[in-house]
Short mmCIF file of C-alpha atoms in Angstrom, two decimals:
data_model
loop_
_atom_site.label_atom_id
_atom_site.label_comp_id
_atom_site.label_asym_id
_atom_site.label_seq_id
_atom_site.Cartn_x
_atom_site.Cartn_y
_atom_site.Cartn_z
CA MET A 39 22.74 -35.16 -18.35
CA ALA A 40 25.53 -36.28 -20.66
CA THR A 41 26.82 -38.60 -17.93
CA ALA A 42 23.42 -39.79 -16.65
CA PRO A 43 22.58 -43.48 -17.03
CA GLU A 44 20.55 -44.33 -20.14
CA GLU A 45 17.76 -45.65 -17.91
CA LEU A 46 17.07 -42.03 -16.93
CA GLY A 47 14.82 -40.31 -19.44
CA THR A 48 14.36 -36.57 -19.02
CA PHE A 49 13.10 -33.52 -20.78
CA PHE A 50 13.35 -29.82 -20.02
CA THR A 51 10.31 -27.57 -20.29
CA PHE A 52 9.24 -23.98 -20.06
CA LEU A 53 5.64 -23.89 -18.83
CA LYS A 54 3.08 -21.86 -16.96
CA VAL A 55 2.12 -23.74 -13.81
CA PRO A 56 -1.50 -24.90 -14.06
CA PRO A 57 -3.82 -23.34 -11.47
CA GLY A 58 -4.77 -26.32 -9.34
CA PRO A 59 -3.56 -29.43 -7.57
CA PRO A 60 -0.98 -30.79 -7.18
CA PHE A 61 0.76 -27.42 -7.66
CA PRO A 62 1.17 -24.96 -4.77
CA ALA A 63 -1.09 -21.89 -5.11
CA HIS A 64 1.84 -19.44 -5.07
CA LEU A 65 3.10 -21.02 -8.32
CA HIS A 66 -0.21 -20.94 -10.23
CA ASN A 67 0.13 -19.25 -13.66
CA ARG A 68 3.85 -18.51 -13.09
CA THR A 69 6.24 -19.25 -15.92
CA VAL A 70 8.86 -21.70 -14.72
CA CYS A 71 11.49 -24.11 -15.99
CA GLY A 72 10.86 -27.75 -15.29
CA VAL A 73 12.55 -31.11 -15.68
CA VAL A 74 10.39 -34.18 -16.13
CA CYS A 75 12.16 -37.48 -15.60
CA CYS A 76 11.52 -41.19 -15.55
CA TYR A 77 13.94 -43.87 -14.44
CA ALA A 78 13.38 -47.34 -15.90
CA GLY A 79 14.95 -49.44 -13.19
CA SER A 80 15.07 -49.98 -9.46
CA LEU A 81 13.84 -47.27 -7.09
CA GLU A 82 17.22 -47.09 -5.37
CA GLU A 83 19.14 -46.63 -8.64
CA GLY A 84 16.53 -44.11 -9.77
CA GLU A 85 16.97 -42.06 -6.61
CA ASP A 86 20.73 -41.99 -7.23
CA ALA A 87 20.20 -41.02 -10.88
CA VAL A 88 17.87 -38.06 -10.14
CA ARG A 89 19.81 -36.79 -7.11
CA PRO A 90 21.94 -34.37 -9.20
CA LEU A 91 18.73 -32.80 -10.55
CA LEU A 92 17.34 -32.32 -7.04
CA GLU A 93 20.65 -30.99 -5.71
CA PHE A 94 21.14 -28.51 -8.57
CA GLY A 95 19.15 -25.93 -6.65
CA PRO A 96 16.07 -25.91 -4.49
CA PRO A 97 13.15 -26.91 -6.74
CA LEU A 98 9.97 -24.82 -6.63
CA PHE A 99 7.99 -28.05 -6.73
CA GLU A 100 8.93 -31.70 -7.02
CA HIS A 101 7.25 -35.04 -7.11
CA VAL A 102 9.80 -37.80 -7.25
CA GLY A 103 8.73 -41.29 -6.35
CA ARG A 104 7.60 -44.64 -7.60
CA MET A 105 4.71 -44.55 -10.06
CA PRO A 106 3.42 -46.80 -12.82
CA TYR A 107 4.54 -45.75 -16.30
CA PRO A 108 0.93 -45.29 -17.55
CA PHE A 109 0.42 -42.71 -14.76
CA LEU A 110 3.44 -40.72 -15.96
CA GLN A 111 2.32 -41.07 -19.58
CA GLY A 112 -1.06 -39.49 -18.74
CA ALA A 113 0.07 -37.08 -16.02
CA PHE A 114 -0.34 -34.02 -18.24
CA ASP A 115 -3.63 -35.05 -19.87
CA PRO A 116 -5.73 -32.74 -17.66
CA VAL A 117 -3.80 -29.72 -18.97
CA VAL A 118 -4.31 -30.69 -22.62
CA PRO A 119 -7.82 -32.16 -22.95
CA PRO A 120 -9.39 -32.85 -26.36
CA GLY A 121 -10.73 -29.85 -28.27
CA LEU A 122 -7.82 -27.46 -27.81
CA HIS A 123 -6.32 -25.41 -30.63
CA HIS A 124 -2.65 -26.08 -31.38
CA TYR A 125 0.25 -24.71 -33.38
CA TRP A 126 3.55 -26.61 -33.10
CA LYS A 127 7.01 -26.30 -34.62
CA ALA A 128 10.09 -28.42 -33.97
CA ASP A 129 13.69 -29.03 -34.97
CA PHE A 130 16.50 -31.47 -34.36
CA MET A 131 19.48 -29.78 -32.69
CA PRO A 132 23.12 -30.93 -32.88
CA ASP A 133 23.75 -29.26 -29.50
CA LEU A 134 22.58 -26.41 -27.32
CA ASN A 135 25.04 -23.69 -28.29
CA ASP A 136 25.15 -20.24 -26.70
CA ASP A 137 22.88 -18.70 -29.36
CA ALA A 138 20.25 -21.41 -28.92
CA ILE A 139 20.38 -20.97 -25.15
CA ALA A 140 19.98 -17.19 -25.62
CA ALA A 141 16.89 -17.81 -27.79
CA HIS A 142 15.41 -20.04 -25.07
CA ALA A 143 16.15 -17.38 -22.46
CA GLU A 144 14.36 -14.79 -24.59
CA PHE A 145 11.29 -16.70 -25.79
CA GLY A 146 10.71 -19.34 -23.09
CA PRO A 147 9.54 -16.82 -20.46
CA GLN A 148 7.03 -15.39 -22.98
CA ILE A 149 5.01 -18.63 -23.11
CA PRO A 150 1.46 -17.56 -24.01
CA SER A 151 -0.79 -19.90 -22.02
CA VAL A 152 -0.98 -22.64 -19.39
CA GLU A 153 -1.52 -25.18 -22.16
CA SER A 154 1.50 -24.03 -24.21
CA VAL A 155 4.97 -25.53 -23.75
CA LEU A 156 8.54 -25.67 -24.90
CA HIS A 157 10.10 -29.11 -24.50
CA ILE A 158 13.71 -30.08 -25.13
CA TYR A 159 14.21 -33.85 -25.40
CA PRO A 160 17.68 -35.42 -25.41
CA THR A 161 18.06 -37.81 -28.36
CA ASP A 162 21.46 -39.30 -27.75
CA GLY A 163 22.43 -42.58 -26.12
CA ALA A 164 20.62 -45.64 -27.48
CA VAL A 165 19.12 -43.64 -30.37
CA GLN A 166 22.59 -43.00 -31.77
CA ARG A 167 23.74 -46.63 -31.56
CA VAL A 168 21.46 -47.66 -34.44
CA ALA A 169 22.68 -46.91 -37.96
CA VAL A 170 20.58 -44.38 -39.88
CA GLN A 171 19.81 -46.87 -42.67
CA GLU A 172 18.47 -49.51 -40.24
CA THR A 173 15.16 -47.76 -39.45
CA ALA A 174 12.83 -45.08 -40.77
CA TYR A 175 13.95 -42.73 -37.96
CA SER A 176 16.67 -40.45 -39.30
CA HIS A 177 18.59 -37.56 -37.75
CA ARG A 178 20.26 -39.94 -35.30
CA GLU A 179 23.22 -37.56 -35.05
CA ALA A 180 21.07 -34.92 -33.31
CA LYS A 181 21.53 -34.60 -29.56
CA PHE A 182 18.22 -32.85 -28.93
CA VAL A 183 14.81 -32.27 -30.43
CA HIS A 184 12.73 -29.34 -29.31
CA ILE A 185 9.02 -28.72 -29.68
CA ILE A 186 7.48 -25.29 -29.36
CA ALA A 187 3.72 -25.65 -28.90
CA ALA A 188 1.19 -22.84 -28.60
CA THR A 189 -2.06 -24.30 -27.32
CA SER A 190 -5.31 -22.73 -26.12
CA PRO A 191 -9.00 -23.55 -25.66
CA ASP A 192 -9.86 -20.18 -27.27
CA PRO A 193 -9.22 -19.81 -31.02
CA ALA A 194 -8.91 -16.04 -30.50
CA ASP A 195 -5.64 -16.72 -28.62
CA MET A 196 -4.04 -18.56 -31.52
CA PRO A 197 -2.76 -15.65 -33.64
CA GLY A 198 -0.60 -14.52 -30.71
CA GLY A 199 0.40 -18.09 -29.84
CA THR A 200 1.24 -18.88 -33.44
CA ALA A 201 3.36 -15.71 -33.71
CA TRP A 202 5.24 -16.68 -30.51
CA THR A 203 5.86 -20.20 -31.83
CA ARG A 204 7.10 -18.98 -35.21
CA ALA A 205 9.38 -16.30 -33.73
CA TYR A 206 10.82 -18.78 -31.22
CA TRP A 207 11.38 -21.37 -33.96
CA GLN A 208 12.96 -18.78 -36.29
CA ALA A 209 15.42 -17.85 -33.54
CA LEU A 210 16.38 -21.52 -33.01
CA HIS A 211 16.24 -22.89 -36.55
CA PRO A 212 19.61 -21.49 -37.74
CA HIS A 213 21.24 -23.60 -35.01
CA SER A 214 19.37 -26.79 -35.92
CA SER A 215 20.53 -29.76 -37.95
CA GLY A 216 17.35 -29.53 -40.04
CA GLY A 217 14.34 -31.77 -39.99
CA ALA A 218 11.96 -32.50 -37.15
CA TYR A 219 10.30 -35.44 -35.48
CA VAL A 220 7.16 -36.08 -37.52
CA ASN A 221 4.81 -36.23 -34.50
CA PHE A 222 5.79 -32.63 -33.70
CA LEU A 223 4.76 -31.14 -37.06
CA MET A 224 1.68 -29.23 -38.16
CA GLU A 225 0.28 -28.67 -41.65
CA GLU A 226 3.34 -26.73 -42.79
#
């Protein structure tokens, strides 16, 4: 992604596939890796930009095509309706070193519920062209921000989900640049 055009926004995720449309039945409740992307430009340029993602290996499921931005923004709303219980932790990361990748390989597959996620968002490109003192958004040197989110409709699930989130975060935090995006923080 380091050479992708800035018009291509992506994030990586570990998730359990929700049991229902539009996902194929054989994937329901399976833990998978996913890449969510959005190209802000022409359809033709967008197809060229996402081609390396599609050619990386045969995807288990893909939906690439023209859609209005508000549709993409709300595409995951059915999986996280109001009233769920949440525990989130996050960090800015200077890179994805081997130890951080090993932590993802260990904890990502243990995701506790369909509603829970791990997201890794790139934060380079345009974000890093603005000087730190010019806005309230700091940590512009970070290349990634991750969010580890345990979520469930049942409060009885949260002790296990919270433990997973904390252990995952503790494995990643030594490799972070410190700090976290404020929207990804809980009461801690």
